[in-house]
CSV table of C-alpha atoms in Angstrom, one decimal:
chain,number,residue,atom,x,y,z
G,1,MET,CA,-0.9,-4.7,-16.7
G,2,GLN,CA,-4.1,-4.0,-15.2
G,3,ILE,CA,-4.7,-1.3,-12.8
G,4,GLN,CA,-5.4,-2.4,-9.1
G,5,ILE,CA,-7.7,-0.2,-6.7
G,6,ALA,CA,-7.1,-0.7,-3.0
G,7,PRO,CA,-9.5,1.4,-0.9
G,8,SER,CA,-7.8,2.3,2.6
G,9,ILE,CA,-10.3,1.6,5.5
G,10,LEU,CA,-8.5,4.4,7.5
G,11,SER,CA,-11.1,6.5,5.7
G,12,ALA,CA,-13.9,4.1,6.6
G,13,ASP,CA,-16.3,4.2,9.8
G,14,PHE,CA,-14.7,2.0,12.1
G,15,VAL,CA,-18.1,1.3,14.0
G,16,ASN,CA,-19.6,0.1,10.9
G,17,LEU,CA,-16.4,-1.6,9.3
G,18,GLU,CA,-18.0,-4.7,7.8
G,19,ARG,CA,-20.6,-2.5,6.4
G,20,ASP,CA,-18.1,-0.3,4.8
G,21,MET,CA,-15.8,-3.0,3.5
G,22,LYS,CA,-19.1,-4.6,1.7
G,23,ALA,CA,-19.4,-1.3,0.0
G,24,ILE,CA,-15.9,-1.7,-1.9
G,25,SER,CA,-16.5,-5.2,-3.3
G,26,ASN,CA,-15.6,-4.3,-6.7
G,27,ALA,CA,-12.2,-3.3,-5.4
G,28,ASP,CA,-9.1,-5.4,-6.1
G,29,MET,CA,-8.0,-5.6,-2.4
G,30,VAL,CA,-8.7,-3.7,1.0
G,31,HIS,CA,-5.8,-1.8,2.2
G,32,VAL,CA,-5.4,-1.8,6.1
G,33,ASP,CA,-3.3,0.8,7.7
G,34,VAL,CA,-1.6,-0.4,11.0
G,35,MET,CA,-0.1,2.4,13.2
G,36,ASP,CA,1.6,2.2,16.5
G,37,HIS,CA,1.6,5.8,17.7
G,38,HIS,CA,5.5,5.7,17.6
G,39,PHE,CA,6.8,5.3,14.0
G,40,VAL,CA,3.9,7.5,13.1
G,41,PRO,CA,2.0,9.9,15.3
G,42,ASN,CA,-1.4,8.1,14.9
G,43,LEU,CA,-2.6,4.8,16.4
G,44,THR,CA,-5.4,2.7,14.4
G,45,LEU,CA,-5.9,-1.1,15.0
G,46,GLY,CA,-4.1,-4.1,16.0
G,47,GLU,CA,-3.7,-7.8,15.4
G,48,PRO,CA,-7.2,-8.9,16.5
G,49,ILE,CA,-9.1,-6.4,14.3
G,50,VAL,CA,-6.8,-7.4,11.2
G,51,LYS,CA,-7.4,-10.9,12.0
G,52,ARG,CA,-11.2,-10.4,11.8
G,53,ILE,CA,-11.0,-8.3,8.7
G,54,CYS,CA,-9.3,-11.0,6.7
G,55,GLU,CA,-12.2,-13.4,8.2
G,56,VAL,CA,-15.1,-11.5,6.9
G,57,THR,CA,-13.8,-10.0,3.4
G,58,ASP,CA,-13.7,-11.9,0.3
G,59,LEU,CA,-11.0,-9.2,-1.1
G,60,PRO,CA,-7.1,-9.8,-0.4
G,61,VAL,CA,-6.1,-7.8,2.4
G,62,ASP,CA,-3.2,-5.5,2.0
G,63,VAL,CA,-1.7,-4.7,5.5
G,64,HIS,CA,0.5,-1.5,5.6
G,65,LEU,CA,2.6,-1.5,8.8
G,66,MET,CA,3.6,1.9,9.9
G,67,ILE,CA,5.0,0.6,13.1
G,68,GLU,CA,8.4,0.2,14.7
G,69,ASP,CA,10.1,-3.2,14.6
G,70,PRO,CA,8.3,-4.7,11.6
G,71,ASP,CA,11.2,-7.3,11.9
G,72,ARG,CA,9.5,-8.6,14.7
G,73,TRP,CA,5.8,-8.0,14.0
G,74,ALA,CA,5.4,-8.3,10.2
G,75,PRO,CA,5.4,-12.1,10.2
G,76,GLU,CA,2.6,-12.1,13.0
G,77,PHE,CA,0.3,-10.0,10.8
G,78,ALA,CA,1.2,-12.3,7.9
G,79,LYS,CA,-0.2,-15.4,10.1
G,80,LEU,CA,-3.4,-13.5,10.3
G,81,GLY,CA,-4.6,-14.2,6.7
G,82,ALA,CA,-3.2,-11.1,5.0
G,83,ALA,CA,-2.2,-11.5,1.2
G,84,SER,CA,0.5,-8.8,1.3
G,85,VAL,CA,2.5,-7.0,4.0
G,86,THR,CA,4.1,-3.8,3.6
G,87,PHE,CA,6.8,-2.4,6.0
G,88,HIS,CA,8.8,0.8,5.7
G,89,MET,CA,12.4,1.2,4.9
G,90,GLY,CA,13.2,3.5,7.8
G,91,ALA,CA,11.9,0.8,10.3
G,92,THR,CA,13.5,-2.4,9.3
G,93,HIS,CA,16.8,-3.6,10.2
G,94,ALA,CA,17.0,-6.5,7.7
G,95,PRO,CA,14.5,-5.8,4.7
G,96,VAL,CA,15.9,-8.8,2.8
G,97,ARG,CA,15.7,-11.4,5.4
G,98,LEU,CA,12.1,-10.0,6.4
G,99,ALA,CA,10.9,-10.1,2.8
G,100,ARG,CA,12.0,-13.6,2.3
G,101,GLN,CA,10.4,-14.6,5.4
G,102,LEU,CA,7.3,-13.2,4.4
G,103,ARG,CA,7.3,-14.9,1.1
G,104,ALA,CA,8.1,-18.3,2.6
G,105,SER,CA,5.0,-18.1,4.5
G,106,GLY,CA,2.9,-17.4,1.4
G,107,VAL,CA,2.5,-13.6,1.7
G,108,LYS,CA,3.6,-11.1,-0.8
G,109,ALA,CA,6.4,-8.8,0.7
G,110,CYS,CA,6.5,-5.0,0.1
G,111,PHE,CA,8.6,-2.3,0.9
G,112,ALA,CA,7.4,1.4,1.7
G,113,VAL,CA,9.1,4.7,0.9
G,114,ARG,CA,8.3,7.9,2.8
G,115,PRO,CA,8.3,11.1,0.6
G,116,ALA,CA,11.8,12.4,2.2
G,117,GLU,CA,13.6,8.9,1.4
G,118,SER,CA,15.2,8.0,-1.8
G,119,ILE,CA,14.7,4.7,-3.7
G,120,ASP,CA,18.6,4.4,-4.2
G,121,GLY,CA,18.7,2.0,-1.3
G,122,ILE,CA,16.2,-0.6,-2.8
G,123,LEU,CA,17.3,-0.7,-6.4
G,124,ASP,CA,20.0,-3.4,-5.7
G,125,ILE,CA,17.2,-5.7,-3.9
G,126,LEU,CA,14.2,-4.8,-5.9
G,127,ASP,CA,13.7,-8.2,-6.9
G,128,GLU,CA,13.2,-9.5,-3.3
G,129,PHE,CA,10.0,-7.5,-3.3
G,130,ASP,CA,6.4,-8.1,-4.8
G,131,MET,CA,5.5,-4.4,-4.6
G,132,ILE,CA,7.0,-1.1,-3.8
G,133,LEU,CA,4.8,1.3,-2.0
G,134,ILE,CA,5.5,5.1,-3.0
G,135,MET,CA,3.8,7.4,-0.1
G,136,THR,CA,2.8,10.5,-1.7
G,137,VAL,CA,1.6,11.9,1.7
G,138,GLU,CA,3.5,11.7,5.0
G,139,PRO,CA,2.4,8.6,6.5
G,140,GLY,CA,0.1,8.8,9.8
G,141,PHE,CA,-3.2,10.3,8.6
G,142,GLY,CA,-5.7,10.3,5.8
G,143,GLY,CA,-6.9,13.1,3.8
G,144,GLN,CA,-3.6,14.9,3.0
G,145,LYS,CA,-2.8,16.8,0.0
G,146,PHE,CA,-1.2,14.7,-2.9
G,147,LEU,CA,2.8,15.3,-3.4
G,148,ASP,CA,3.1,15.1,-7.1
G,149,ASN,CA,6.9,15.6,-6.6
G,150,GLN,CA,7.0,11.8,-5.9
G,151,MET,CA,6.4,10.9,-9.6
G,152,ASN,CA,9.9,11.2,-10.2
G,153,LYS,CA,10.5,8.3,-7.9
G,154,THR,CA,7.8,6.4,-9.4
G,155,ARG,CA,8.8,6.9,-13.0
G,156,ARG,CA,12.4,5.8,-12.2
G,157,LEU,CA,11.5,2.9,-10.2
G,158,ARG,CA,9.0,1.7,-13.3
G,159,ASP,CA,12.0,2.2,-15.8
G,160,GLU,CA,14.2,0.0,-13.7
G,161,ILE,CA,11.4,-2.6,-13.2
G,162,THR,CA,10.8,-2.8,-17.0
G,163,ARG,CA,14.7,-2.6,-17.9
G,164,ARG,CA,15.3,-5.6,-15.7
G,165,GLY,CA,11.9,-7.6,-16.8
G,166,LEU,CA,10.4,-7.9,-13.1
G,167,HIS,CA,7.1,-8.2,-12.2
G,168,THR,CA,7.2,-5.9,-9.2
G,169,HIS,CA,4.0,-3.8,-8.6
G,170,ILE,CA,4.3,-0.1,-7.9
G,171,GLN,CA,1.7,1.1,-5.1
G,172,VAL,CA,1.0,4.7,-4.5
G,173,ASP,CA,-0.6,5.8,-1.5
G,174,GLY,CA,-1.9,9.3,-0.5
G,175,GLY,CA,-4.1,11.8,-2.1
G,176,VAL,CA,-5.3,9.4,-4.7
G,177,SER,CA,-8.6,10.5,-6.4
G,178,SER,CA,-10.0,10.4,-10.0
G,179,SER,CA,-8.1,13.8,-10.5
G,180,THR,CA,-4.8,12.3,-9.4
G,181,ALA,CA,-5.1,8.7,-10.7
G,182,PRO,CA,-4.1,9.5,-14.4
G,183,ILE,CA,-0.9,11.3,-12.8
G,184,VAL,CA,0.3,8.3,-11.0
G,185,ALA,CA,-0.8,5.9,-13.7
G,186,GLN,CA,1.3,7.6,-16.2
G,187,ALA,CA,4.2,7.6,-14.0
G,188,GLY,CA,4.0,3.9,-13.8
G,189,ALA,CA,2.1,2.9,-10.8
G,190,ASP,CA,-0.4,0.0,-11.1
G,191,VAL,CA,-1.8,-0.3,-7.6
G,192,LEU,CA,-3.8,2.8,-6.1
G,193,VAL,CA,-4.6,3.2,-2.5
G,194,ALA,CA,-7.5,5.5,-2.3
G,195,GLY,CA,-9.1,6.4,1.0
G,196,SER,CA,-11.1,9.7,1.4
G,197,ALA,CA,-11.7,9.6,-2.4
G,198,VAL,CA,-13.7,6.4,-2.0
G,199,TYR,CA,-15.3,6.6,1.3
G,200,GLY,CA,-16.0,10.2,1.2
G,201,ALA,CA,-18.1,9.8,-2.2
G,202,GLU,CA,-21.8,9.2,-2.3
G,203,ASP,CA,-21.2,6.0,-4.0
G,204,PRO,CA,-18.0,4.3,-2.9
G,205,ALA,CA,-18.3,1.5,-5.7
G,206,LYS,CA,-18.7,4.0,-8.4
G,207,ALA,CA,-15.9,6.2,-7.0
G,208,ILE,CA,-13.5,3.0,-7.4
G,209,ASP,CA,-14.8,2.3,-11.1
G,210,ASP,CA,-14.3,6.0,-11.8
G,211,ILE,CA,-10.4,5.9,-10.4
G,212,ARG,CA,-9.6,2.6,-12.1
G,213,THR,CA,-10.9,3.7,-15.5
G,214,LYS,CA,-9.1,6.9,-15.5
G,215,ALA,CA,-6.0,5.3,-14.4
G,216,GLN,CA,-6.1,2.7,-16.8
G,217,ALA,CA,-6.5,5.1,-19.6
G,218,HIS,CA,-3.1,6.6,-18.6
G,219,PHE,CA,-1.0,3.6,-17.3
G,220,ARG,CA,2.4,3.5,-18.6
G,221,ALA,CA,4.0,0.2,-18.3
């Protein structure tokens, strides 16, 4: 399995967003954080901007909804051209129904787990999702310190995916850099979200390549 890098535009310059997306053309997808000032304390961007992002980039758009009521709003974001839509365990009322609705519309369905949440509740419905996102920071703000205690969840999830012969991806978001990439890859994550480590670098494209190379060398299938 190949490591995929998803730079988060939360760390980009929103005034020069198209320029900053072109700077990551060697990435595998672009990660777009949507925050509503309710589910998380921050407020980012909404449907019109996500729609325009989908129109101007050649990369698959990975929309991460940190919002209340994703059962209502996730299908709307799927219509904008996203390749995948992630919603949170603590926000949805009917995760399986929502995942099936997203998949039926041709969009990958992804489930996110915050640091204080267990993965026990998703093991029985794991095959309903294309990707599970393990948060290695508290959702809401970029630039936080990587929580390595979340790797136990990642390893356990990878073991379960392998045991059952599933093709579910494991994404890790929060504090990912060239130094932490080997840790998350060794635990079994194959999709790495990196924000400040990419956009804070002098050469974002080189930072992406460095993270991918170091992760690939340590990946545990």
